[in-house]
Coordinates of C-alpha atoms and ligand atoms in Angstrom, one line a residue:
X1 CA 0.1 0.3 -0.1
X2 CA 1.1 3.4 -0.8
X3 CA 1.3 5.9 2.3
X4 CA 0.9 9.5 1.4
X5 CA 3.0 11.8 2.8
X6 CA 1.5 14.3 5.5
X7 CA -0.2 17.1 3.2
X8 CA 2.4 20.0 3.9
X9 CA 1.0 23.1 5.8
X10 CA 2.9 26.3 4.8
X11 CA 2.9 28.2 8.0
X12 CA 1.5 31.7 8.2
X13 CA 4.2 34.6 9.1
X14 CA 2.9 36.9 12.0
X15 CA 4.0 39.7 9.3
X16 CA 1.8 40.9 7.1
X17 CA 5.0 41.5 4.9
X18 CA 6.0 37.6 4.5
X19 CA 2.2 37.0 3.4
X20 CA 0.8 37.7 -0.1
X21 CA -2.9 39.4 0.6
X22 CA -4.7 39.7 -2.6
X23 CA -8.2 42.0 -2.8
X24 CA -10.0 38.0 -2.6
X25 CA -10.9 38.1 0.7
X26 CA -12.6 34.7 1.5
X27 CA -12.9 35.2 5.4
X28 CA -14.9 38.7 5.1
X29 CA -17.7 37.5 7.7
X30 CA -14.8 37.7 10.6
X31 CA -12.9 40.4 9.3
X32 CA -15.7 42.8 9.1
X33 CA -16.5 42.1 12.6
X34 CA -13.2 42.5 13.5
X35 CA -12.9 45.7 11.8
X36 CA -16.0 47.0 14.0
X37 CA -14.3 46.1 17.1
X38 CA -11.0 47.6 16.0
X39 CA -12.8 50.7 15.1
X40 CA -14.9 50.9 18.8
X41 CA -11.2 50.6 20.3
X42 CA -10.0 53.2 18.6
X43 CA -13.1 55.4 19.8
X44 CA -12.1 54.5 23.2
X45 CA -8.6 55.2 22.9
X46 CA -7.5 51.6 23.4
X47 CA -4.5 51.1 20.6
X48 CA -3.4 47.9 22.0
X49 CA -6.8 46.0 21.3
X50 CA -7.4 48.0 18.2
X51 CA -4.5 46.8 16.7
X52 CA -4.3 43.3 17.9
X53 CA -7.8 43.0 15.9
X54 CA -6.5 44.7 12.9
X55 CA -3.7 42.3 13.1
X56 CA -6.2 39.3 13.4
X57 CA -8.3 40.6 10.4
X58 CA -5.0 40.9 8.3
X59 CA -4.1 37.4 8.9
X60 CA -7.5 35.9 7.9
X61 CA -7.6 38.3 4.4
X62 CA -4.3 36.7 3.5
X63 CA -5.8 32.7 3.7
X64 CA -6.5 31.4 0.4
X65 CA -9.1 29.4 2.1
X66 CA -12.1 29.9 4.2
X67 CA -12.1 29.3 7.8
X68 CA -15.1 26.7 8.6
X69 CA -14.3 26.0 12.1
X70 CA -12.2 27.1 15.3
X71 CA -9.9 23.8 14.9
X72 CA -8.7 25.1 11.3
X73 CA -7.3 28.3 13.2
X74 CA -5.0 26.4 15.5
X75 CA -1.6 27.6 13.5
X76 CA -2.7 30.8 12.9
X77 CA -0.6 33.6 14.3
X78 CA -2.2 36.8 15.8
X79 CA -5.5 35.2 17.2
X80 CA -6.3 35.8 20.9
X81 CA -9.2 34.5 23.2
X82 CA -11.1 37.3 22.2
X83 CA -10.4 37.5 18.7
X84 CA -11.4 33.3 18.8
X85 CA -14.6 33.9 20.9
X86 CA -15.9 36.4 18.2
X87 CA -15.0 33.9 15.6
X88 CA -17.1 31.2 17.3
X89 CA -20.1 33.4 17.4
X90 CA -19.9 34.1 14.1
X91 CA -19.2 30.3 13.0
X92 CA -22.3 29.0 15.2
X93 CA -24.6 32.1 15.0
X94 CA -23.8 33.6 11.8
X95 CA -22.9 37.0 13.9
X96 CA -21.4 38.4 16.7
X97 CA -23.5 39.8 19.7
X98 CA -20.7 42.0 20.8
X99 CA -20.6 43.2 17.3
X100 CA -24.4 43.6 17.3
X101 CA -24.1 45.5 20.5
X102 CA -21.3 47.7 19.2
X103 CA -23.4 48.9 15.7
X104 CA -26.4 49.4 17.9
X105 CA -24.6 51.6 20.1
X106 CA -25.6 55.3 20.2
X107 CA -22.1 56.4 21.0
X108 CA -20.2 54.4 18.2
X109 CA -22.9 55.2 15.7
X110 CA -22.6 59.2 16.4
X111 CA -18.5 58.7 16.4
X112 CA -18.5 56.8 13.4
X113 CA -21.0 59.8 11.4
X114 CA -19.1 62.5 12.8
X115 CA -15.4 61.1 11.6
X116 CA -16.8 60.4 8.4
X117 CA -16.5 63.9 7.9
X118 CA -13.2 65.3 6.3
X119 CA -10.9 66.7 9.1
X120 CA -12.9 65.5 11.8
X121 CA -10.7 62.8 14.0
X122 CA -12.0 60.9 16.9
X123 CA -11.3 63.6 19.4
X124 CA -13.1 66.0 17.7
X125 CA -16.3 63.6 17.2
X126 CA -15.9 62.7 21.1
X127 CA -16.0 66.2 21.8
X128 CA -18.8 66.9 19.8
X129 CA -20.5 64.0 21.4
X130 CA -19.9 65.1 24.7
X131 CA -21.7 68.2 24.6
X132 CA -24.8 66.5 23.5
X133 CA -24.5 66.8 19.6
X134 CA -25.9 63.8 17.4
X135 CA -26.4 64.8 13.9
X136 CA -24.8 67.1 11.0
X137 CA -27.9 69.7 11.7
X138 CA -26.9 69.8 15.6
X139 CA -23.5 70.9 14.6
X140 CA -24.3 73.4 12.1
X141 CA -26.6 74.7 14.5
X142 CA -24.5 75.1 17.3
X143 CA -23.2 78.7 17.4
X144 CA -20.5 78.3 19.8
X145 CA -18.7 75.4 17.7
X146 CA -16.1 76.7 15.4
X147 CA -15.4 74.8 12.3
X148 CA -11.8 74.9 10.8
X149 CA -11.1 75.4 6.9
X150 CA -10.8 71.3 6.5
X151 CA -14.2 70.7 8.5
X152 CA -16.3 73.3 6.4
X153 CA -15.0 71.9 3.0
X154 CA -15.7 68.6 4.7
X155 CA -19.2 69.7 5.2
X156 CA -19.9 71.4 2.0
X157 CA -18.5 68.4 -0.3
X158 CA -19.8 65.7 2.3
X159 CA -22.1 64.1 -0.4
X160 CA -19.4 63.9 -3.2
X161 CA -16.3 62.9 -1.1
X162 CA -18.0 60.5 1.5
X163 CA -19.0 58.3 -2.2
X164 CA -16.4 56.2 -3.6
X165 CA -13.9 56.9 -6.0
X166 CA -13.8 54.5 -9.3
X167 CA -11.0 53.4 -10.9
X168 CA -12.0 55.3 -14.0
X169 CA -12.4 58.7 -12.2
X170 CA -8.7 58.0 -10.6
X171 CA -7.1 57.5 -14.0
X172 CA -9.1 60.5 -15.6
X173 CA -7.5 62.3 -12.3
X174 CA -4.1 61.0 -13.5
X175 CA -4.4 62.6 -16.7
X176 CA -5.5 66.0 -15.4
X177 CA -2.3 65.7 -12.8
X178 CA -0.2 64.7 -15.4
X179 CA -1.0 67.6 -18.0
X180 CA -0.8 70.0 -15.2
X181 CA 2.6 68.8 -14.3
X182 CA 4.2 68.6 -17.9
X183 CA 2.5 72.2 -18.3
X184 CA 5.5 72.9 -15.5
X185 CA 8.5 70.6 -16.7
X186 CA 8.6 67.8 -19.1
X187 CA 11.1 66.3 -16.7
X188 CA 8.6 65.4 -14.2
X189 CA 6.7 62.3 -13.2
X190 CA 3.6 61.1 -12.0
X191 CA 2.6 57.9 -10.3
X192 CA -0.6 56.7 -8.9
X193 CA -0.1 55.2 -5.5
X194 CA -2.6 54.3 -2.8
X195 CA -5.2 51.6 -2.6
X196 CA -5.6 51.7 -6.7
X197 CA -2.0 50.9 -7.1
X198 CA -3.0 47.8 -5.0
X199 CA -5.5 46.8 -7.6
X200 CA -8.5 48.3 -6.1
X201 CA -11.4 49.0 -7.9
X202 CA -12.9 51.6 -5.4
X203 CA -11.2 54.2 -2.9
X204 CA -11.9 57.0 -0.7
X205 CA -9.3 59.3 -2.3
X206 CA -6.9 58.9 -5.2
X207 CA -3.1 59.3 -4.2
X208 CA -0.4 60.5 -6.3
X209 CA 3.5 61.0 -6.0
X210 CA 5.2 63.5 -8.4
X211 CA 8.8 63.5 -8.5
X212 CA 11.2 66.3 -10.3
X213 CA 14.8 64.8 -10.9
X214 CA 16.2 68.4 -9.8
X215 CA 16.8 67.8 -6.1
X216 CA 15.5 70.0 -3.4
X217 CA 12.8 71.5 -6.2
X218 CA 10.0 69.3 -4.5
X219 CA 8.2 72.0 -2.7
X220 CA 8.6 74.0 -6.1
X221 CA 7.1 71.5 -8.2
X222 CA 4.0 71.1 -6.0
X223 CA 3.0 74.6 -5.6
X224 CA 3.4 75.2 -9.3
X225 CA 1.0 72.1 -9.9
X226 CA -1.5 73.5 -7.2
X227 CA -1.2 77.1 -9.1
X228 CA -2.1 75.3 -12.1
X229 CA -5.4 73.7 -10.9
X230 CA -6.2 76.5 -9.5
X231 CA -6.0 78.5 -13.0
X232 CA -8.1 75.7 -14.2
X233 CA -10.7 76.5 -12.0
X234 CA -10.2 72.3 -10.6
X235 CA -9.5 73.5 -7.1
X236 CA -11.7 73.0 -4.5
X237 CA -9.6 72.8 -1.1
X238 CA -5.8 72.6 -0.7
X239 CA -4.2 72.0 2.3
X240 CA -0.4 72.2 1.5
X241 CA 2.5 71.3 3.9
X242 CA 6.0 72.2 2.9
X243 CA 8.5 69.9 3.4
X244 CA 10.4 69.2 6.9
X245 CA 12.5 66.4 5.4
X246 CA 15.9 66.1 7.3
X247 CA 18.1 63.6 5.5
X248 CA 20.2 63.2 8.5
X249 CA 17.5 62.0 10.8
X250 CA 17.1 58.2 11.5
X251 CA 14.0 56.8 10.2
X252 CA 10.9 56.5 12.9
X253 CA 9.9 52.7 13.1
X254 CA 6.4 54.2 15.1
X255 CA 3.7 54.1 12.3
X256 CA 2.9 57.5 12.3
X257 CA 0.5 58.6 9.5
X258 CA 2.5 61.5 8.7
X259 CA 5.9 61.8 6.7
X260 CA 7.9 65.1 6.1
X261 CA 7.9 65.3 2.5
X262 CA 6.2 68.0 0.8
X263 CA 2.8 67.5 0.4
X264 CA -0.9 68.4 -0.2
X265 CA -4.5 67.3 0.7
X266 CA -6.7 68.6 -1.9
X267 CA -10.3 68.3 -3.2
X268 CA -10.6 68.6 -6.9
X269 CA -13.4 69.3 -9.1
X270 CA -13.8 66.4 -11.8
X271 CA -15.9 67.0 -15.0
X272 CA -18.0 63.9 -16.1
X273 CA -17.0 64.6 -19.4
X274 CA -13.4 63.6 -18.7
X275 CA -14.4 60.3 -17.2
X276 CA -14.9 57.1 -19.4
X277 CA -18.4 56.2 -18.8
X278 CA -19.6 58.9 -16.6
X279 CA -18.7 59.7 -13.2
X280 CA -19.2 57.1 -10.5
X281 CA -21.9 58.7 -8.1
X282 CA -25.3 58.6 -10.1
X283 CA -26.1 62.2 -8.2
X284 CA -23.4 63.7 -9.2
X285 CA -23.0 63.0 -12.8
X286 CA -26.7 64.9 -13.3
X287 CA -24.9 67.8 -12.0
X288 CA -22.0 67.0 -14.6
X289 CA -19.4 67.1 -12.2
X290 CA -18.4 65.7 -8.5
X291 CA -15.7 66.8 -6.0
X292 CA -13.2 64.1 -5.3
X293 CA -10.3 64.2 -2.3
X294 CA -6.9 63.8 -4.1
X295 CA -3.7 63.4 -2.1
X296 CA 0.1 64.5 -3.8
X297 CA 3.5 63.6 -2.1
X298 CA 6.6 65.0 -3.7
X299 CA 9.8 63.3 -2.1
X300 CA 13.2 64.1 -3.6
X301 CA 14.0 61.7 -6.3
X302 CA 16.6 59.6 -4.5
X303 CA 13.9 58.7 -1.7
X304 CA 11.5 58.2 -4.4
X305 CA 11.2 54.2 -3.4
X306 CA 10.9 54.4 0.1
X307 CA 7.8 57.0 -0.8
X308 CA 6.5 54.7 -3.1
X309 CA 6.6 51.8 -0.9
X310 CA 4.9 54.0 2.1
X311 CA 2.0 55.1 0.2
X312 CA 1.1 52.4 -1.9
X313 CA 0.4 50.4 1.8
X314 CA -1.8 49.0 3.1
X315 CA -1.4 50.7 6.3
X316 CA -1.4 47.4 7.9
X317 CA 1.5 46.1 5.1
X318 CA 3.8 49.2 6.1
X319 CA 3.0 48.5 9.9
X320 CA 4.5 44.9 9.6
X321 CA 7.2 46.2 7.2
X322 CA 8.9 48.0 9.8
X323 CA 8.1 45.8 12.8
X324 CA 9.7 43.5 10.7
X325 CA 12.8 45.6 10.0
X326 CA 13.1 46.5 13.8
X327 CA 12.5 43.1 15.6
X328 CA 13.9 40.7 13.1
X329 CA 17.1 42.8 11.2
X330 CA 17.7 45.5 13.9
X331 CA 16.8 47.8 10.9
X332 CA 14.6 51.2 11.1
X333 CA 12.4 51.5 8.2
X334 CA 9.7 54.6 7.2
X335 CA 8.9 56.4 4.3
X336 CA 11.9 58.2 4.1
X337 CA 14.9 56.1 4.3
X338 CA 15.9 52.4 5.7
X339 CA 18.8 52.7 8.5
X340 CA 20.9 49.4 9.5
X341 CA 21.7 49.7 13.4
X342 CA 24.4 46.7 13.2
X343 CA 26.3 48.6 10.2
X344 CA 25.2 51.9 11.6
X345 CA 24.9 53.0 7.7
X346 CA 21.6 54.0 6.0
X347 CA 21.0 51.6 2.7
X348 CA 20.0 53.2 -0.3
X349 CA 17.1 52.3 -2.8
X350 CA 16.3 53.0 -5.9
X351 CA 13.0 50.5 -6.2
X352 CA 11.1 48.8 -3.7
X353 CA 12.8 45.6 -4.6
X354 CA 15.9 47.0 -3.5
X355 CA 14.3 47.6 -0.1
X356 CA 12.6 44.0 0.0
X357 CA 16.2 42.6 -0.8
X358 CA 17.7 44.5 2.1
X359 CA 15.4 43.4 4.2
X360 CA 16.0 40.0 3.0
X361 CA 12.5 39.6 2.2
X362 CA 10.9 37.8 -1.2
X363 CA 9.6 40.6 -3.1
X364 CA 5.9 41.1 -2.6
X365 CA 3.7 42.8 -5.3
X366 CA 1.6 45.9 -4.6
X367 CA -1.6 44.0 -5.4
X368 CA -0.4 41.5 -2.9
X369 CA -0.2 44.1 -0.2
X370 CA -3.7 44.3 0.8
X371 CA -3.0 43.4 4.5
Ligands
LIG401 N1 0.3 57.4 4.0 C1 1.2 58.0 4.5 N2 1.4 59.2 5.1 C2 0.1 60.2 5.1 C3 -0.8 59.6 4.1 C4 -0.7 58.3 4.1 O1 2.4 57.5 4.6 N3 0.2 61.3 5.2 C5 0.4 56.5 3.5 C6 -0.9 55.2 4.2 O2 0.2 54.7 5.2 C7 -1.1 54.2 3.5 C8 -1.0 54.9 2.1 O3 -0.3 56.5 1.9 O4 -0.8 53.3 3.5 C9 -2.5 55.5 1.3 O5 -3.1 56.3 2.2 P1 -5.0 56.3 2.3 O6 -5.0 57.1 0.9 O7 -5.3 57.0 3.3 O8 -5.1 54.8 1.9 P2 -5.6 53.7 0.9 O9 -4.8 52.2 1.1 O10 -5.1 54.4 -0.4 O11 -7.1 53.6 0.9 P3 -8.3 54.4 0.0 O12 -8.6 53.4 -0.9 O13 -9.6 54.1 1.5 O14 -7.6 55.6 -0.1
LIG402 MN1 -9.0 32.1 -4.0
LIG403 MN1 -5.9 56.4 -1.0
LIG404 MN1 -5.0 59.4 1.0

């Protein structure tokens, strides 16, 4: 009789940067529940538990199979008692009662609504909630509340920018930015990054990296692009941040949302006639245009690979790249640079492949970084 060898089961790494995560999620019923819990912990400023649920969701997203029993999760990393209890509920009842309770909680619902406005973070939302405010009309009617410029634009364009941006709209915006850039200098280049580079069909915004071969001209380039968009009547909102990049500084392994490159957070006017197949939003199309959130970042050319890596995301993938670099390689990585603490030197990279190679990691394609 032939004895079949034991089926080799590939072990799943605790690091997202050692997993290939496509957009095909076989475990949505669990990951959607985990995302609600993570968000709830985020609102309660419990960073540890928030991250634990995001990590657990990320592990399940990477699996090419659906979890059908708790037993199947035995060898998976990052799944603690609490996550398994939630999975058990979902497996047996098709829902998690803990998640249902959160979803029907007034505080959660209100904070979720308020933070859906561009420029409103958890702290501001909490402050408004504590004042007894529960709806947008409550906020807009309260004379004692001062909205900053970003929040004013957030409310003004709420309908448009809370609606997803389609791939076709993103590509149309690339043409527009490309045109603005080449009117300034033919030597500059534009690259689509963020979720669309990872292959997503929809996003909450569109992210671009613009570069010029002349070192030190990054700020100027971005200001010129903004000026060009303004003259075309496309600029609805602009928050420009000049570069504070210091090339001598060591990378910050902490995953903060911000890097020090020259960048701007925009709301642009997108004409229906410029989008193949029209605008994604039905309502917007009857008006002939819609507002879209666009991010532009302009790193010095020698930092392009690090910026592209960081801005391609996903957040969880980038978080784990940094955690892996520090814990497993004694290296510090951020959107600007990679530093080897053993050799006490910066490691240069001109492509993302160089960065993976420095870290001793297999190359992971952008569409496999949907951790
Ligand atoms: N990012 C960053 N610094 C910022 C803003 C964003 O490094 N100041 C990075 C984030 O870490 C993320 C990527 O840029 O990995 C894209 O951010 P974002 O647009 O928020 O997310 P997407 O993955 O593009 O998702 P979506 O489709 O919802 O826009
Ligand atoms: Mn599959
Ligand atoms: Mn994005
Ligand atoms: Mn963005």
